[in-house]
Amino acid sequence: MKNVLVFDSQSNFPGKDALINKGYHFEYLSEIEPTLVKSVRSSVSGVLVSFDLIKLDIVSFIRKIKTAFADKPLIIYSADDDGLNTILMIEAGADEVLSRGMNTREAQARVVKQFNIFQQLTSFGATQLLQAECIHIHEFKLYPNSYEIKKNEEVIELTPREFFTLLFLYENRGKIVTREDIINELKNTFGKTSDNKRITDMFISNIRNKLGLDCSTSFNIATVRGRGYYLKFNNST
């Protein structure tokens, strides 16, 4: 059975009846309550959030929830069909965004896909890098199973898509990776991802800022104008 925490004041997630028949159990909360979230965290397989409940402060709410459930799929549903909002939600940490007009069958399929993706990632991983317990890049340690990265033992928070972008660049070190390459890799791993190239630039910018990458760190993410990005190592690895 998969336990799903749902933040929604109306309990109206589309496709819930079909998912119940597939072994999903839904627990509804009308408010995002940190105390209650903490008490059920260990038993939760994933989180669904109604867009209407967070639309007044989208980024803050998503980051708060994703921080509490970093290794669980976070799906926003009943969202307005707004490309900018979709980018903001994914950039903030949402793993999937279901639009308000999406039919029930597609919504159900996307939820199942995200839960299966995260189940695979936390068990065996999709590639040899994902199977590694820890990847060392000088002062940085990457932990693929938990999307965690440490710099000199200090934990740095990256969203799953940011983490996978960094991991993809590392896997292709020595090569220039295009924005299209990154978007396609994210789609293959997480499903729905915006085709807007701006979202890739946002992920790269966030990674640089959060990791404090510059010429003094062991590596940086270099931009090749008109082509893409590559990892530039300031010392041999």
mmCIF file of C-alpha atoms in Angstrom:
data_model
loop_
_atom_site.group_PDB
_atom_site.id
_atom_site.type_symbol
_atom_site.label_atom_id
_atom_site.label_comp_id
_atom_site.label_asym_id
_atom_site.label_seq_id
_atom_site.Cartn_x
_atom_site.Cartn_y
_atom_site.Cartn_z
ATOM 1 C CA MET A 1 0.000 0.000 0.000
ATOM 2 C CA LYS A 2 1.204 3.501 -0.837
ATOM 3 C CA ASN A 3 0.277 6.164 1.720
ATOM 4 C CA VAL A 4 -0.381 9.526 0.088
ATOM 5 C CA LEU A 5 -0.577 12.792 2.010
ATOM 6 C CA VAL A 6 -2.944 15.231 0.288
ATOM 7 C CA PHE A 7 -3.125 18.942 1.091
ATOM 8 C CA ASP A 8 -6.587 19.979 -0.101
ATOM 9 C CA SER A 9 -9.572 21.606 1.595
ATOM 10 C CA GLN A 10 -12.072 19.778 -0.636
ATOM 11 C CA SER A 11 -10.671 16.247 -1.057
ATOM 12 C CA ASN A 12 -11.197 16.439 -4.805
ATOM 13 C CA PHE A 13 -8.069 14.953 -6.362
ATOM 14 C CA PRO A 14 -9.007 13.612 -9.832
ATOM 15 C CA GLY A 15 -8.557 9.871 -10.239
ATOM 16 C CA LYS A 16 -8.447 9.066 -6.531
ATOM 17 C CA ASP A 17 -11.053 6.283 -6.796
ATOM 18 C CA ALA A 18 -9.038 4.425 -9.435
ATOM 19 C CA LEU A 19 -5.844 4.877 -7.419
ATOM 20 C CA ILE A 20 -7.523 3.545 -4.279
ATOM 21 C CA ASN A 21 -8.277 0.382 -6.241
ATOM 22 C CA LYS A 22 -4.559 0.179 -7.090
ATOM 23 C CA GLY A 23 -3.569 0.196 -3.415
ATOM 24 C CA TYR A 24 -3.163 3.918 -2.729
ATOM 25 C CA HIS A 25 -4.402 5.243 0.614
ATOM 26 C CA PHE A 26 -5.144 8.977 0.890
ATOM 27 C CA GLU A 27 -4.892 11.107 4.027
ATOM 28 C CA TYR A 28 -6.249 14.639 3.618
ATOM 29 C CA LEU A 29 -5.141 17.799 5.403
ATOM 30 C CA SER A 30 -6.794 21.162 4.879
ATOM 31 C CA GLU A 31 -3.764 23.102 6.148
ATOM 32 C CA ILE A 32 -0.035 22.701 5.833
ATOM 33 C CA GLU A 33 0.679 21.967 9.477
ATOM 34 C CA PRO A 34 4.367 21.358 10.283
ATOM 35 C CA THR A 35 3.640 19.407 13.477
ATOM 36 C CA LEU A 36 1.291 16.970 11.772
ATOM 37 C CA VAL A 37 3.553 16.686 8.745
ATOM 38 C CA LYS A 38 6.437 15.708 10.992
ATOM 39 C CA SER A 39 4.379 13.052 12.769
ATOM 40 C CA VAL A 40 3.385 11.232 9.557
ATOM 41 C CA ARG A 41 6.563 11.798 7.541
ATOM 42 C CA SER A 42 8.050 8.325 7.878
ATOM 43 C CA SER A 43 4.930 6.539 6.640
ATOM 44 C CA VAL A 44 4.264 8.758 3.614
ATOM 45 C CA SER A 45 5.059 7.510 0.105
ATOM 46 C CA GLY A 46 4.313 10.810 -1.632
ATOM 47 C CA VAL A 47 2.571 14.177 -1.388
ATOM 48 C CA LEU A 48 -0.209 15.734 -3.481
ATOM 49 C CA VAL A 49 -1.066 19.417 -3.129
ATOM 50 C CA SER A 50 -4.026 21.347 -4.513
ATOM 51 C CA PHE A 51 -2.861 24.452 -6.364
ATOM 52 C CA ASP A 52 -5.702 26.459 -4.809
ATOM 53 C CA LEU A 53 -4.253 25.852 -1.349
ATOM 54 C CA ILE A 54 -0.838 27.328 -2.186
ATOM 55 C CA LYS A 55 -1.530 29.850 -4.956
ATOM 56 C CA LEU A 56 -1.044 32.872 -2.686
ATOM 57 C CA ASP A 57 2.547 31.862 -1.876
ATOM 58 C CA ILE A 58 3.505 29.159 -4.366
ATOM 59 C CA VAL A 59 7.279 29.035 -3.990
ATOM 60 C CA SER A 60 7.342 29.237 -0.188
ATOM 61 C CA PHE A 61 4.805 26.449 0.305
ATOM 62 C CA ILE A 62 6.424 24.114 -2.208
ATOM 63 C CA ARG A 63 9.894 24.598 -0.732
ATOM 64 C CA LYS A 64 8.537 24.008 2.765
ATOM 65 C CA ILE A 65 6.821 20.769 1.773
ATOM 66 C CA LYS A 66 9.731 19.513 -0.338
ATOM 67 C CA THR A 67 12.149 20.159 2.505
ATOM 68 C CA ALA A 68 10.016 17.966 4.763
ATOM 69 C CA PHE A 69 9.686 15.253 2.104
ATOM 70 C CA ALA A 70 12.918 15.537 0.117
ATOM 71 C CA ASP A 71 12.923 11.882 -0.949
ATOM 72 C CA LYS A 72 9.209 11.699 -1.850
ATOM 73 C CA PRO A 73 7.382 12.723 -5.041
ATOM 74 C CA LEU A 74 5.620 16.090 -4.748
ATOM 75 C CA ILE A 75 2.753 16.605 -7.189
ATOM 76 C CA ILE A 76 0.735 19.802 -7.602
ATOM 77 C CA TYR A 77 -2.721 19.371 -9.139
ATOM 78 C CA SER A 78 -5.629 21.542 -10.338
ATOM 79 C CA ALA A 79 -3.062 24.109 -11.441
ATOM 80 C CA ASP A 80 -3.907 26.926 -13.832
ATOM 81 C CA ASP A 81 -2.641 26.368 -17.369
ATOM 82 C CA ASP A 82 0.075 28.981 -16.941
ATOM 83 C CA GLY A 83 3.549 28.225 -18.261
ATOM 84 C CA LEU A 84 5.287 30.659 -15.908
ATOM 85 C CA ASN A 85 3.586 29.202 -12.824
ATOM 86 C CA THR A 86 4.522 25.707 -13.963
ATOM 87 C CA ILE A 87 8.176 26.735 -14.247
ATOM 88 C CA LEU A 88 8.072 28.373 -10.811
ATOM 89 C CA MET A 89 6.562 25.269 -9.220
ATOM 90 C CA ILE A 90 9.053 22.873 -10.781
ATOM 91 C CA GLU A 91 11.956 25.188 -9.967
ATOM 92 C CA ALA A 92 10.763 25.385 -6.351
ATOM 93 C CA GLY A 93 10.781 21.598 -6.042
ATOM 94 C CA ALA A 94 7.564 20.132 -7.479
ATOM 95 C CA ASP A 95 8.172 16.877 -9.341
ATOM 96 C CA GLU A 96 4.983 17.012 -11.393
ATOM 97 C CA VAL A 97 2.322 19.641 -12.161
ATOM 98 C CA LEU A 98 -1.162 18.531 -13.256
ATOM 99 C CA SER A 99 -3.254 21.204 -14.942
ATOM 100 C CA ARG A 100 -6.864 21.847 -13.979
ATOM 101 C CA GLY A 101 -8.183 20.641 -17.334
ATOM 102 C CA MET A 102 -6.254 17.354 -17.380
ATOM 103 C CA ASN A 103 -8.471 14.301 -17.730
ATOM 104 C CA THR A 104 -8.728 11.830 -14.864
ATOM 105 C CA ARG A 105 -6.967 8.983 -16.626
ATOM 106 C CA GLU A 106 -3.912 11.072 -17.508
ATOM 107 C CA ALA A 107 -3.712 12.505 -13.974
ATOM 108 C CA GLN A 108 -3.827 8.992 -12.552
ATOM 109 C CA ALA A 109 -1.113 7.774 -14.939
ATOM 110 C CA ARG A 110 1.208 10.675 -14.092
ATOM 111 C CA VAL A 111 0.824 10.085 -10.354
ATOM 112 C CA VAL A 112 1.598 6.380 -10.717
ATOM 113 C CA LYS A 113 4.647 7.178 -12.863
ATOM 114 C CA GLN A 114 6.112 9.592 -10.311
ATOM 115 C CA PHE A 115 5.601 7.148 -7.442
ATOM 116 C CA ASN A 116 7.277 4.382 -9.462
ATOM 117 C CA ILE A 117 10.195 6.648 -10.393
ATOM 118 C CA PHE A 118 10.916 7.554 -6.782
ATOM 119 C CA GLN A 119 10.511 3.956 -5.647
ATOM 120 C CA GLN A 120 13.125 2.868 -8.189
ATOM 121 C CA LEU A 121 15.503 5.703 -7.328
ATOM 122 C CA THR A 122 15.414 4.961 -3.613
ATOM 123 C CA SER A 123 15.971 1.234 -4.141
ATOM 124 C CA PHE A 124 18.282 0.452 -7.048
ATOM 125 C CA GLY A 125 18.804 3.643 -9.028
ATOM 126 C CA ALA A 126 18.653 4.203 -12.759
ATOM 127 C CA THR A 127 22.378 4.299 -13.559
ATOM 128 C CA GLN A 128 25.673 3.340 -11.959
ATOM 129 C CA LEU A 129 25.988 6.857 -10.602
ATOM 130 C CA LEU A 130 22.564 6.652 -9.006
ATOM 131 C CA GLN A 131 23.530 3.324 -7.446
ATOM 132 C CA ALA A 132 26.598 4.837 -5.830
ATOM 133 C CA GLU A 133 26.241 5.529 -2.129
ATOM 134 C CA CYS A 134 28.436 8.603 -2.371
ATOM 135 C CA ILE A 135 30.204 10.485 -5.161
ATOM 136 C CA HIS A 136 33.245 12.537 -4.106
ATOM 137 C CA ILE A 137 34.228 15.690 -5.964
ATOM 138 C CA HIS A 138 36.928 17.118 -3.707
ATOM 139 C CA GLU A 139 35.129 19.066 -0.957
ATOM 140 C CA PHE A 140 31.708 17.997 -2.226
ATOM 141 C CA LYS A 141 29.941 14.709 -1.497
ATOM 142 C CA LEU A 142 26.858 13.723 -3.512
ATOM 143 C CA TYR A 143 24.408 11.150 -2.116
ATOM 144 C CA PRO A 144 22.140 10.067 -5.024
ATOM 145 C CA ASN A 145 19.734 7.991 -2.924
ATOM 146 C CA SER A 146 18.701 10.998 -0.839
ATOM 147 C CA TYR A 147 19.386 13.864 -3.307
ATOM 148 C CA GLU A 148 21.730 15.221 -0.654
ATOM 149 C CA ILE A 149 24.963 17.079 -1.229
ATOM 150 C CA LYS A 150 27.487 18.140 1.387
ATOM 151 C CA LYS A 151 30.296 20.647 1.227
ATOM 152 C CA ASN A 152 32.836 20.033 3.979
ATOM 153 C CA GLU A 153 30.097 18.049 5.798
ATOM 154 C CA GLU A 154 27.593 20.915 5.622
ATOM 155 C CA VAL A 155 24.336 19.838 3.967
ATOM 156 C CA ILE A 156 23.241 21.883 0.936
ATOM 157 C CA GLU A 157 19.601 21.678 -0.146
ATOM 158 C CA LEU A 158 19.020 20.990 -3.843
ATOM 159 C CA THR A 159 15.695 20.111 -5.426
ATOM 160 C CA PRO A 160 15.601 16.682 -7.137
ATOM 161 C CA ARG A 161 15.759 18.297 -10.591
ATOM 162 C CA GLU A 162 18.710 20.479 -9.572
ATOM 163 C CA PHE A 163 20.478 17.442 -8.134
ATOM 164 C CA PHE A 164 19.892 15.416 -11.296
ATOM 165 C CA THR A 165 21.104 18.290 -13.460
ATOM 166 C CA LEU A 166 24.364 18.398 -11.507
ATOM 167 C CA LEU A 167 24.653 14.612 -11.618
ATOM 168 C CA PHE A 168 24.069 14.618 -15.385
ATOM 169 C CA LEU A 169 26.793 17.226 -15.890
ATOM 170 C CA TYR A 170 29.176 15.159 -13.768
ATOM 171 C CA GLU A 171 28.314 11.981 -15.667
ATOM 172 C CA ASN A 172 29.155 13.835 -18.900
ATOM 173 C CA ARG A 173 32.220 15.639 -17.558
ATOM 174 C CA GLY A 174 34.563 16.616 -20.349
ATOM 175 C CA LYS A 175 31.642 17.207 -22.709
ATOM 176 C CA ILE A 176 29.446 20.191 -23.484
ATOM 177 C CA VAL A 177 25.857 19.398 -22.481
ATOM 178 C CA THR A 178 23.125 21.326 -24.289
ATOM 179 C CA ARG A 179 19.983 22.674 -22.684
ATOM 180 C CA GLU A 180 18.002 20.180 -24.753
ATOM 181 C CA ASP A 181 20.127 17.327 -23.358
ATOM 182 C CA ILE A 182 19.329 18.401 -19.799
ATOM 183 C CA ILE A 183 15.604 18.830 -20.465
ATOM 184 C CA ASN A 184 15.405 15.413 -22.155
ATOM 185 C CA GLU A 185 17.232 13.761 -19.256
ATOM 186 C CA LEU A 186 14.846 15.342 -16.758
ATOM 187 C CA LYS A 187 11.859 14.213 -18.828
ATOM 188 C CA ASN A 188 13.189 10.656 -18.971
ATOM 189 C CA THR A 189 13.633 10.615 -15.202
ATOM 190 C CA PHE A 190 10.766 12.697 -13.847
ATOM 191 C CA GLY A 191 8.222 12.821 -16.652
ATOM 192 C CA LYS A 192 6.602 16.160 -17.418
ATOM 193 C CA THR A 193 9.156 18.965 -17.620
ATOM 194 C CA SER A 194 8.780 22.331 -19.294
ATOM 195 C CA ASP A 195 10.378 22.673 -22.751
ATOM 196 C CA ASN A 196 11.227 26.287 -21.945
ATOM 197 C CA LYS A 197 15.033 26.532 -22.028
ATOM 198 C CA ARG A 198 14.821 29.183 -19.331
ATOM 199 C CA ILE A 199 14.128 26.497 -16.740
ATOM 200 C CA THR A 200 17.514 24.889 -17.447
ATOM 201 C CA ASP A 201 19.245 28.232 -16.917
ATOM 202 C CA MET A 202 17.378 28.598 -13.619
ATOM 203 C CA PHE A 203 18.523 25.156 -12.436
ATOM 204 C CA ILE A 204 22.140 25.941 -13.333
ATOM 205 C CA SER A 205 21.968 29.344 -11.622
ATOM 206 C CA ASN A 206 20.491 27.779 -8.471
ATOM 207 C CA ILE A 207 23.183 25.091 -8.377
ATOM 208 C CA ARG A 208 25.944 27.674 -8.723
ATOM 209 C CA ASN A 209 24.475 29.869 -5.996
ATOM 210 C CA LYS A 210 23.661 27.085 -3.534
ATOM 211 C CA LEU A 211 27.047 25.386 -3.908
ATOM 212 C CA GLY A 212 28.933 28.686 -4.010
ATOM 213 C CA LEU A 213 30.698 27.674 -7.213
ATOM 214 C CA ASP A 214 33.408 30.002 -8.490
ATOM 215 C CA CYS A 215 37.068 29.909 -9.476
ATOM 216 C CA SER A 216 38.057 29.075 -5.883
ATOM 217 C CA THR A 217 36.029 25.839 -5.687
ATOM 218 C CA SER A 218 37.209 22.519 -7.098
ATOM 219 C CA PHE A 219 34.855 22.835 -10.051
ATOM 220 C CA ASN A 220 32.444 25.267 -11.640
ATOM 221 C CA ILE A 221 29.693 25.075 -14.251
ATOM 222 C CA ALA A 222 30.937 26.916 -17.318
ATOM 223 C CA THR A 223 28.620 28.371 -19.955
ATOM 224 C CA VAL A 224 29.427 27.955 -23.636
ATOM 225 C CA ARG A 225 27.381 30.648 -25.324
ATOM 226 C CA GLY A 226 24.974 29.261 -27.886
ATOM 227 C CA ARG A 227 25.807 25.647 -27.012
ATOM 228 C CA GLY A 228 25.289 24.719 -23.364
ATOM 229 C CA TYR A 229 27.230 23.919 -20.182
ATOM 230 C CA TYR A 230 30.095 21.772 -18.943
ATOM 231 C CA LEU A 231 31.844 21.064 -15.656
ATOM 232 C CA LYS A 232 35.107 22.975 -15.463
ATOM 233 C CA PHE A 233 37.512 21.487 -12.936
ATOM 234 C CA ASN A 234 39.904 23.895 -11.288
ATOM 235 C CA ASN A 235 41.922 20.980 -9.880
ATOM 236 C CA SER A 236 42.305 17.415 -11.101
ATOM 237 C CA THR A 237 39.633 14.976 -9.806
#
